[in-house]
Amino acid sequence: MWPKDLLAISDLSIEQVEELFALVKDMKADRKKYETSCKGKILGMLFRKPSTRTRVSFETAIYQLGGTGMLFRPDELQLGRGESVADTARVLSRYIDAMMIRTFSHDEVVEFGKHASIPTVNGLTDYLHPCQGLTDYFTMYEKVESLRGLKVTYLGDGNNVAHSLILGAAKTGVHLTLATPLGFEPDPAVMELAKSDAEKTGARFEIKSNPVEAVKGARVIYTDVWASMGQEGEADEREKLFKAYQVNLDLLKHAAENWIFMHCLPAHRGHEVVNEVCDHEQSVIFDEAENRLHVQKGILYNLLNR
Ligand code: CP
Ligand code: NVA
């Protein structure tokens, strides 16, 4: 049975991730079949940070499953005037059927989930972005023969998206290399969390600082912004530190010939990636963005039909 909440990819078992991908494939092929599967259910969505994909794909997802989305900005709730997360969770659980939260502190979604009787979904924290990570592996699953042993290289900051890629690699058996500037490596606690699944699936991890070494022979090249939401003030300083990690056609000469480029988006074109890569026929960034909708339908279907 699925857990009550989806706060991290590690909340799911290896089998649940496999089953999710099969379900999402079916949902994508036959939208009609699922259009009443969450009939009348209300999904609340709280955003403490901006969003295009997460915001629109979650609302569309619940609508396509027969339910309704309800958007909250923190300043519209008493939460913005100091009502506790715990009390907000207790009260909203009496009205709505599930809650999605995008916020800064990971502890806030954990706290909400702990006090809510309804399913709680992490729509991005500073620490993790599980819906993105699951979408990324679903997209790879569509594009390549097998995820087991697939060589994926992530370049950039070792934060939320990288952390979810690590936890997803462990579930799927991917060989993930991360290339980050010194001091921006992923949290060792995430690597630790990935360990037992990696032993079962054969996932492997390497952390490198040299971007050319890191992309050698990789089939999937992935990057994310250099300054995440909330770090805008560090953008200039980070630009200098991350410059060598830009995904451009020169760097991709070292990847497998049939490389696939991925990015969670939004992309800062001309910074972490150049137009020639974003718009290349081997870039799958818009399929990946579309898949946020399908994967979130799969997540909501599972959480609302436990
Ligand atoms: N990738 C992603 O989460 O995009 P948004 O910030 O637009 O939701
Ligand atoms: N690391 C980025 C991901 C955006 C989807 C951020 O947190 O802003």
mmCIF file of C-alpha atoms and ligand atoms in Angstrom:
data_model
loop_
_atom_site.group_PDB
_atom_site.id
_atom_site.type_symbol
_atom_site.label_atom_id
_atom_site.label_comp_id
_atom_site.label_asym_id
_atom_site.label_seq_id
_atom_site.Cartn_x
_atom_site.Cartn_y
_atom_site.Cartn_z
ATOM 1 C CA MET A 1 0.000 0.000 0.000
ATOM 2 C CA TRP A 2 1.193 3.517 -0.793
ATOM 3 C CA PRO A 3 2.301 5.693 2.125
ATOM 4 C CA LYS A 4 -0.079 8.487 3.206
ATOM 5 C CA ASP A 5 2.333 11.185 2.012
ATOM 6 C CA LEU A 6 4.796 11.633 -0.823
ATOM 7 C CA LEU A 7 7.525 13.835 0.602
ATOM 8 C CA ALA A 8 10.543 12.024 -0.878
ATOM 9 C CA ILE A 9 11.069 9.351 -3.536
ATOM 10 C CA SER A 10 12.432 7.202 -0.713
ATOM 11 C CA ASP A 11 8.858 7.039 0.693
ATOM 12 C CA LEU A 12 8.038 4.591 -2.131
ATOM 13 C CA SER A 13 9.342 1.049 -2.557
ATOM 14 C CA ILE A 14 11.220 -0.069 -5.676
ATOM 15 C CA GLU A 15 8.082 -1.975 -6.770
ATOM 16 C CA GLN A 16 5.829 1.042 -6.187
ATOM 17 C CA VAL A 17 8.025 3.152 -8.479
ATOM 18 C CA GLU A 18 7.903 0.431 -11.167
ATOM 19 C CA GLU A 19 4.106 0.155 -10.816
ATOM 20 C CA LEU A 20 3.759 3.937 -10.924
ATOM 21 C CA PHE A 21 5.582 4.101 -14.262
ATOM 22 C CA ALA A 22 3.333 1.390 -15.740
ATOM 23 C CA LEU A 23 0.231 3.211 -14.485
ATOM 24 C CA VAL A 24 1.430 6.569 -15.835
ATOM 25 C CA LYS A 25 2.129 5.016 -19.222
ATOM 26 C CA ASP A 26 -1.453 3.731 -19.308
ATOM 27 C CA MET A 27 -2.878 7.053 -18.085
ATOM 28 C CA LYS A 28 -0.965 8.880 -20.794
ATOM 29 C CA ALA A 29 -2.257 6.486 -23.473
ATOM 30 C CA ASP A 30 -5.875 6.499 -22.275
ATOM 31 C CA ARG A 31 -6.876 9.703 -20.505
ATOM 32 C CA LYS A 32 -10.600 8.859 -20.626
ATOM 33 C CA LYS A 33 -10.218 5.666 -18.608
ATOM 34 C CA TYR A 34 -9.203 7.644 -15.492
ATOM 35 C CA GLU A 35 -11.404 10.715 -15.805
ATOM 36 C CA THR A 36 -13.605 9.866 -12.825
ATOM 37 C CA SER A 37 -10.975 8.095 -10.735
ATOM 38 C CA CYS A 38 -10.708 10.999 -8.233
ATOM 39 C CA LYS A 39 -14.239 12.296 -8.759
ATOM 40 C CA GLY A 40 -15.188 15.098 -6.380
ATOM 41 C CA LYS A 41 -11.788 15.138 -4.628
ATOM 42 C CA ILE A 42 -10.267 18.483 -3.723
ATOM 43 C CA LEU A 43 -6.528 19.088 -3.928
ATOM 44 C CA GLY A 44 -5.235 22.097 -1.994
ATOM 45 C CA MET A 45 -2.012 23.686 -3.230
ATOM 46 C CA LEU A 46 0.144 26.021 -1.169
ATOM 47 C CA PHE A 47 2.963 27.896 -2.880
ATOM 48 C CA ARG A 48 5.554 29.855 -0.926
ATOM 49 C CA LYS A 49 7.672 30.085 -4.100
ATOM 50 C CA PRO A 50 6.745 30.787 -7.742
ATOM 51 C CA SER A 51 5.865 27.956 -10.108
ATOM 52 C CA THR A 52 4.734 27.411 -13.679
ATOM 53 C CA ARG A 53 4.930 23.638 -14.218
ATOM 54 C CA THR A 54 4.060 22.382 -10.737
ATOM 55 C CA ARG A 55 1.215 24.869 -10.312
ATOM 56 C CA VAL A 56 -0.452 24.265 -13.666
ATOM 57 C CA SER A 57 0.234 20.531 -13.995
ATOM 58 C CA PHE A 58 -1.131 19.695 -10.528
ATOM 59 C CA GLU A 59 -4.315 21.667 -11.076
ATOM 60 C CA THR A 60 -4.769 20.144 -14.532
ATOM 61 C CA ALA A 61 -4.014 16.681 -13.125
ATOM 62 C CA ILE A 62 -6.704 16.745 -10.444
ATOM 63 C CA TYR A 63 -9.167 18.231 -12.944
ATOM 64 C CA GLN A 64 -8.472 15.465 -15.502
ATOM 65 C CA LEU A 65 -9.078 12.864 -12.761
ATOM 66 C CA GLY A 66 -12.505 14.334 -11.973
ATOM 67 C CA GLY A 67 -11.576 16.541 -9.009
ATOM 68 C CA THR A 68 -10.852 20.190 -8.309
ATOM 69 C CA GLY A 69 -7.777 22.165 -7.320
ATOM 70 C CA MET A 70 -7.735 24.947 -4.747
ATOM 71 C CA LEU A 71 -4.768 27.320 -4.735
ATOM 72 C CA PHE A 72 -3.537 29.030 -1.594
ATOM 73 C CA ARG A 73 -0.981 31.781 -1.201
ATOM 74 C CA PRO A 74 0.399 31.888 2.353
ATOM 75 C CA ASP A 75 -0.812 35.474 2.831
ATOM 76 C CA GLU A 76 -4.391 34.381 2.102
ATOM 77 C CA LEU A 77 -4.293 31.867 4.923
ATOM 78 C CA GLN A 78 -3.947 32.590 8.640
ATOM 79 C CA LEU A 79 -0.653 30.694 8.241
ATOM 80 C CA GLY A 80 0.750 34.013 7.003
ATOM 81 C CA ARG A 81 -0.314 35.629 10.308
ATOM 82 C CA GLY A 82 1.276 33.017 12.508
ATOM 83 C CA GLU A 83 -1.245 30.152 12.725
ATOM 84 C CA SER A 84 0.887 27.059 13.106
ATOM 85 C CA VAL A 85 1.563 24.583 10.305
ATOM 86 C CA ALA A 86 0.205 21.838 12.567
ATOM 87 C CA ASP A 87 -3.130 23.604 13.155
ATOM 88 C CA THR A 88 -3.417 24.515 9.479
ATOM 89 C CA ALA A 89 -2.893 20.828 8.634
ATOM 90 C CA ARG A 90 -5.496 19.714 11.175
ATOM 91 C CA VAL A 91 -8.098 22.193 9.891
ATOM 92 C CA LEU A 92 -7.537 21.690 6.153
ATOM 93 C CA SER A 93 -7.805 17.921 6.696
ATOM 94 C CA ARG A 94 -11.454 18.503 7.689
ATOM 95 C CA TYR A 95 -12.242 20.143 4.336
ATOM 96 C CA ILE A 96 -10.086 18.881 1.510
ATOM 97 C CA ASP A 97 -8.764 15.496 0.351
ATOM 98 C CA ALA A 98 -5.072 16.114 -0.344
ATOM 99 C CA MET A 99 -2.537 18.895 -0.044
ATOM 100 C CA MET A 100 0.457 19.844 -2.175
ATOM 101 C CA ILE A 101 3.037 22.208 -0.712
ATOM 102 C CA ARG A 102 5.932 24.099 -2.297
ATOM 103 C CA THR A 103 8.050 25.789 0.307
ATOM 104 C CA PHE A 104 11.571 26.555 1.509
ATOM 105 C CA SER A 105 12.069 24.364 4.568
ATOM 106 C CA HIS A 106 11.679 20.620 4.117
ATOM 107 C CA ASP A 107 10.685 20.412 7.791
ATOM 108 C CA GLU A 108 7.539 22.379 6.977
ATOM 109 C CA VAL A 109 6.149 19.696 4.634
ATOM 110 C CA VAL A 110 7.151 16.997 7.108
ATOM 111 C CA GLU A 111 5.329 18.916 9.876
ATOM 112 C CA PHE A 112 2.235 19.379 7.706
ATOM 113 C CA GLY A 113 2.162 15.695 6.771
ATOM 114 C CA LYS A 114 2.583 14.646 10.393
ATOM 115 C CA HIS A 115 -0.459 16.602 11.549
ATOM 116 C CA ALA A 116 -2.671 16.161 8.471
ATOM 117 C CA SER A 117 -4.909 13.130 8.104
ATOM 118 C CA ILE A 118 -4.957 13.749 4.327
ATOM 119 C CA PRO A 119 -2.189 12.871 1.850
ATOM 120 C CA THR A 120 0.521 15.538 1.627
ATOM 121 C CA VAL A 121 2.705 15.950 -1.457
ATOM 122 C CA ASN A 122 6.033 17.742 -1.623
ATOM 123 C CA GLY A 123 5.896 20.130 -4.587
ATOM 124 C CA LEU A 124 9.544 21.195 -3.986
ATOM 125 C CA THR A 125 11.490 22.177 -0.911
ATOM 126 C CA ASP A 126 15.059 23.433 -0.669
ATOM 127 C CA TYR A 127 15.986 19.806 -0.008
ATOM 128 C CA LEU A 128 13.953 17.650 -2.409
ATOM 129 C CA HIS A 129 11.744 17.753 -5.507
ATOM 130 C CA PRO A 130 10.251 14.228 -5.675
ATOM 131 C CA CYS A 131 7.550 14.855 -8.306
ATOM 132 C CA GLN A 132 10.278 16.193 -10.596
ATOM 133 C CA GLY A 133 12.601 13.257 -9.928
ATOM 134 C CA LEU A 134 9.878 10.690 -10.594
ATOM 135 C CA THR A 135 8.976 12.522 -13.801
ATOM 136 C CA ASP A 136 12.602 12.559 -14.896
ATOM 137 C CA TYR A 137 12.980 8.800 -14.534
ATOM 138 C CA PHE A 138 9.590 8.202 -16.156
ATOM 139 C CA THR A 139 10.787 10.316 -19.106
ATOM 140 C CA MET A 140 14.008 8.275 -19.356
ATOM 141 C CA TYR A 141 11.924 5.071 -19.102
ATOM 142 C CA GLU A 142 9.960 6.243 -22.159
ATOM 143 C CA LYS A 143 13.069 7.192 -24.121
ATOM 144 C CA VAL A 144 15.532 4.349 -23.502
ATOM 145 C CA GLU A 145 15.372 0.570 -23.385
ATOM 146 C CA SER A 146 16.177 0.074 -19.735
ATOM 147 C CA LEU A 147 16.960 2.232 -16.731
ATOM 148 C CA ARG A 148 19.183 -0.436 -15.175
ATOM 149 C CA GLY A 149 22.763 0.632 -15.806
ATOM 150 C CA LEU A 150 21.731 3.740 -17.771
ATOM 151 C CA LYS A 151 24.506 6.341 -17.548
ATOM 152 C CA VAL A 152 23.093 9.654 -16.368
ATOM 153 C CA THR A 153 25.194 12.724 -15.568
ATOM 154 C CA TYR A 154 23.913 15.677 -13.576
ATOM 155 C CA LEU A 155 25.896 18.919 -13.713
ATOM 156 C CA GLY A 156 25.399 21.797 -11.310
ATOM 157 C CA ASP A 157 24.274 22.398 -7.766
ATOM 158 C CA GLY A 158 23.914 19.345 -5.521
ATOM 159 C CA ASN A 159 20.613 20.488 -4.012
ATOM 160 C CA ASN A 160 16.907 19.641 -4.314
ATOM 161 C CA VAL A 161 16.717 18.326 -7.896
ATOM 162 C CA ALA A 162 20.060 16.501 -7.622
ATOM 163 C CA HIS A 163 18.935 14.932 -4.333
ATOM 164 C CA SER A 164 15.747 13.605 -5.907
ATOM 165 C CA LEU A 165 17.717 12.289 -8.881
ATOM 166 C CA ILE A 166 19.906 10.369 -6.404
ATOM 167 C CA LEU A 167 16.914 8.841 -4.608
ATOM 168 C CA GLY A 168 15.270 7.991 -7.946
ATOM 169 C CA ALA A 169 18.458 6.431 -9.325
ATOM 170 C CA ALA A 170 18.529 4.126 -6.319
ATOM 171 C CA LYS A 171 14.980 2.947 -7.107
ATOM 172 C CA THR A 172 15.640 2.401 -10.810
ATOM 173 C CA GLY A 173 19.211 1.071 -11.004
ATOM 174 C CA VAL A 174 20.604 4.088 -12.876
ATOM 175 C CA HIS A 175 24.354 4.828 -12.799
ATOM 176 C CA LEU A 176 24.368 8.466 -11.775
ATOM 177 C CA THR A 177 27.389 10.756 -11.907
ATOM 178 C CA LEU A 178 27.129 14.183 -10.335
ATOM 179 C CA ALA A 179 29.536 16.948 -11.264
ATOM 180 C CA THR A 180 29.405 19.884 -8.899
ATOM 181 C CA PRO A 181 31.818 22.670 -7.990
ATOM 182 C CA LEU A 182 33.646 22.039 -4.714
ATOM 183 C CA GLY A 183 31.389 22.840 -1.797
ATOM 184 C CA PHE A 184 28.176 22.179 -3.766
ATOM 185 C CA GLU A 185 28.170 18.381 -3.499
ATOM 186 C CA PRO A 186 24.911 16.630 -2.546
ATOM 187 C CA ASP A 187 24.126 16.060 1.121
ATOM 188 C CA PRO A 188 25.832 12.821 2.276
ATOM 189 C CA ALA A 189 22.616 11.995 4.199
ATOM 190 C CA VAL A 190 20.815 11.632 0.840
ATOM 191 C CA MET A 191 23.541 9.301 -0.452
ATOM 192 C CA GLU A 192 23.135 7.274 2.730
ATOM 193 C CA LEU A 193 19.364 7.105 2.255
ATOM 194 C CA ALA A 194 19.902 5.786 -1.298
ATOM 195 C CA LYS A 195 22.294 3.031 -0.239
ATOM 196 C CA SER A 196 20.048 0.084 0.581
ATOM 197 C CA ASP A 197 17.920 0.459 -2.581
ATOM 198 C CA ALA A 198 21.079 0.887 -4.672
ATOM 199 C CA GLU A 199 22.331 -2.467 -3.385
ATOM 200 C CA LYS A 200 19.135 -4.102 -4.637
ATOM 201 C CA THR A 201 18.832 -2.365 -8.022
ATOM 202 C CA GLY A 202 22.529 -2.059 -8.887
ATOM 203 C CA ALA A 203 22.434 1.753 -8.919
ATOM 204 C CA ARG A 204 25.854 3.393 -8.742
ATOM 205 C CA PHE A 205 26.934 6.878 -7.793
ATOM 206 C CA GLU A 206 29.990 8.946 -8.563
ATOM 207 C CA ILE A 207 30.676 12.511 -7.536
ATOM 208 C CA LYS A 208 33.210 14.424 -9.624
ATOM 209 C CA SER A 209 34.302 18.013 -9.946
ATOM 210 C CA ASN A 210 35.568 17.780 -13.540
ATOM 211 C CA PRO A 211 32.602 18.241 -15.943
ATOM 212 C CA VAL A 212 34.364 16.658 -18.949
ATOM 213 C CA GLU A 213 35.245 13.542 -16.938
ATOM 214 C CA ALA A 214 31.682 13.419 -15.633
ATOM 215 C CA VAL A 215 29.929 13.437 -19.009
ATOM 216 C CA LYS A 216 32.219 10.846 -20.660
ATOM 217 C CA GLY A 217 30.008 8.239 -22.309
ATOM 218 C CA ALA A 218 26.835 9.449 -20.569
ATOM 219 C CA ARG A 219 23.540 8.868 -22.347
ATOM 220 C CA VAL A 220 21.537 11.407 -20.340
ATOM 221 C CA ILE A 221 22.879 14.852 -19.469
ATOM 222 C CA TYR A 222 20.873 16.806 -16.922
ATOM 223 C CA THR A 223 21.265 20.259 -15.453
ATOM 224 C CA ASP A 224 19.384 22.714 -13.258
ATOM 225 C CA VAL A 225 19.689 26.429 -12.498
ATOM 226 C CA TRP A 226 22.825 27.601 -10.695
ATOM 227 C CA ALA A 227 20.910 29.821 -8.263
ATOM 228 C CA SER A 228 17.726 28.217 -6.974
ATOM 229 C CA MET A 229 14.631 30.055 -5.777
ATOM 230 C CA GLY A 230 15.626 31.964 -2.672
ATOM 231 C CA GLN A 231 19.298 32.186 -3.746
ATOM 232 C CA GLU A 232 18.876 35.012 -6.264
ATOM 233 C CA GLY A 233 21.257 37.221 -4.231
ATOM 234 C CA GLU A 234 24.072 34.709 -4.808
ATOM 235 C CA ALA A 235 23.542 34.542 -8.589
ATOM 236 C CA ASP A 236 26.623 36.575 -9.623
ATOM 237 C CA GLU A 237 28.981 34.723 -7.315
ATOM 238 C CA ARG A 238 27.569 31.343 -8.377
ATOM 239 C CA GLU A 239 27.875 32.271 -12.059
ATOM 240 C CA LYS A 240 31.676 32.359 -11.647
ATOM 241 C CA LEU A 241 31.841 29.127 -9.677
ATOM 242 C CA PHE A 242 29.558 27.160 -11.991
ATOM 243 C CA LYS A 243 30.728 28.520 -15.380
ATOM 244 C CA ALA A 244 32.711 25.388 -16.292
ATOM 245 C CA TYR A 245 29.600 23.241 -15.797
ATOM 246 C CA GLN A 246 27.599 24.869 -18.602
ATOM 247 C CA VAL A 247 25.980 22.302 -20.908
ATOM 248 C CA ASN A 248 27.020 23.287 -24.434
ATOM 249 C CA LEU A 249 27.797 21.398 -27.640
ATOM 250 C CA ASP A 250 31.535 21.279 -26.829
ATOM 251 C CA LEU A 251 30.883 19.503 -23.552
ATOM 252 C CA LEU A 252 28.392 17.143 -25.207
ATOM 253 C CA LYS A 253 31.121 15.917 -27.603
ATOM 254 C CA HIS A 254 32.304 13.818 -24.640
ATOM 255 C CA ALA A 255 28.865 12.265 -24.024
ATOM 256 C CA ALA A 256 27.415 9.243 -25.877
ATOM 257 C CA GLU A 257 26.568 10.153 -29.472
ATOM 258 C CA ASN A 258 22.859 9.570 -28.853
ATOM 259 C CA TRP A 259 22.852 11.777 -25.729
ATOM 260 C CA ILE A 260 19.552 13.055 -24.383
ATOM 261 C CA PHE A 261 19.416 16.468 -22.712
ATOM 262 C CA MET A 262 17.131 17.017 -19.716
ATOM 263 C CA HIS A 263 16.379 20.004 -17.480
ATOM 264 C CA CYS A 264 13.670 20.384 -14.852
ATOM 265 C CA LEU A 265 13.049 23.958 -16.138
ATOM 266 C CA PRO A 266 12.884 26.905 -15.853
ATOM 267 C CA ALA A 267 16.148 27.126 -17.823
ATOM 268 C CA HIS A 268 18.380 30.154 -17.635
ATOM 269 C CA ARG A 269 19.451 29.974 -21.273
ATOM 270 C CA GLY A 270 23.005 31.197 -21.792
ATOM 271 C CA HIS A 271 23.929 30.242 -18.218
ATOM 272 C CA GLU A 272 23.676 26.556 -17.186
ATOM 273 C CA VAL A 273 22.687 25.600 -20.755
ATOM 274 C CA VAL A 274 22.825 27.235 -24.173
ATOM 275 C CA ASN A 275 20.066 27.584 -26.778
ATOM 276 C CA GLU A 276 21.787 25.122 -29.159
ATOM 277 C CA VAL A 277 21.328 22.369 -26.557
ATOM 278 C CA CYS A 278 17.860 23.331 -25.265
ATOM 279 C CA ASP A 279 16.492 23.459 -28.807
ATOM 280 C CA HIS A 280 18.475 20.480 -30.163
ATOM 281 C CA GLU A 281 16.511 17.522 -31.548
ATOM 282 C CA GLN A 282 18.086 15.378 -28.801
ATOM 283 C CA SER A 283 16.709 17.661 -26.080
ATOM 284 C CA VAL A 284 13.611 16.219 -24.377
ATOM 285 C CA ILE A 285 12.934 19.125 -22.016
ATOM 286 C CA PHE A 286 9.380 19.742 -23.193
ATOM 287 C CA ASP A 287 8.413 16.050 -23.107
ATOM 288 C CA GLU A 288 9.822 16.070 -19.591
ATOM 289 C CA ALA A 289 7.729 19.128 -18.670
ATOM 290 C CA GLU A 290 4.613 17.492 -20.152
ATOM 291 C CA ASN A 291 5.266 14.359 -18.138
ATOM 292 C CA ARG A 292 4.940 16.332 -14.887
ATOM 293 C CA LEU A 293 1.200 16.250 -15.625
ATOM 294 C CA HIS A 294 1.023 12.510 -16.282
ATOM 295 C CA VAL A 295 3.230 11.493 -13.353
ATOM 296 C CA GLN A 296 1.324 13.712 -10.943
ATOM 297 C CA LYS A 297 -1.916 12.132 -12.129
ATOM 298 C CA GLY A 298 -0.369 8.788 -11.190
ATOM 299 C CA ILE A 299 0.713 10.126 -7.802
ATOM 300 C CA LEU A 300 -2.707 11.644 -7.019
ATOM 301 C CA TYR A 301 -4.479 8.497 -8.209
ATOM 302 C CA ASN A 302 -2.432 6.367 -5.816
ATOM 303 C CA LEU A 303 -2.677 8.735 -2.848
ATOM 304 C CA LEU A 304 -6.422 9.347 -3.225
ATOM 305 C CA ASN A 305 -7.328 5.682 -3.771
ATOM 306 C CA ARG A 306 -5.341 4.035 -0.969
HETATM 307 N N1 CP B 1 10.343 22.156 -12.662
HETATM 308 C C1 CP B 1 9.489 22.857 -11.887
HETATM 309 O O1 CP B 1 9.163 22.471 -10.748
HETATM 310 O O2 CP B 1 9.005 23.979 -12.470
HETATM 311 P P1 CP B 1 8.144 25.111 -11.767
HETATM 312 O O3 CP B 1 9.064 25.845 -10.809
HETATM 313 O O4 CP B 1 7.680 25.989 -12.896
HETATM 314 O O5 CP B 1 7.012 24.476 -11.027
HETATM 315 N N1 NVA B 2 16.688 23.981 -8.042
HETATM 316 C C1 NVA B 2 15.609 24.764 -8.599
HETATM 317 C C2 NVA B 2 14.562 23.873 -9.185
HETATM 318 C C3 NVA B 2 13.406 24.594 -9.848
HETATM 319 C C4 NVA B 2 12.348 23.658 -10.340
HETATM 320 C C5 NVA B 2 15.035 25.656 -7.517
HETATM 321 O O1 NVA B 2 14.884 25.180 -6.385
HETATM 322 O O2 NVA B 2 14.746 26.819 -7.805
#
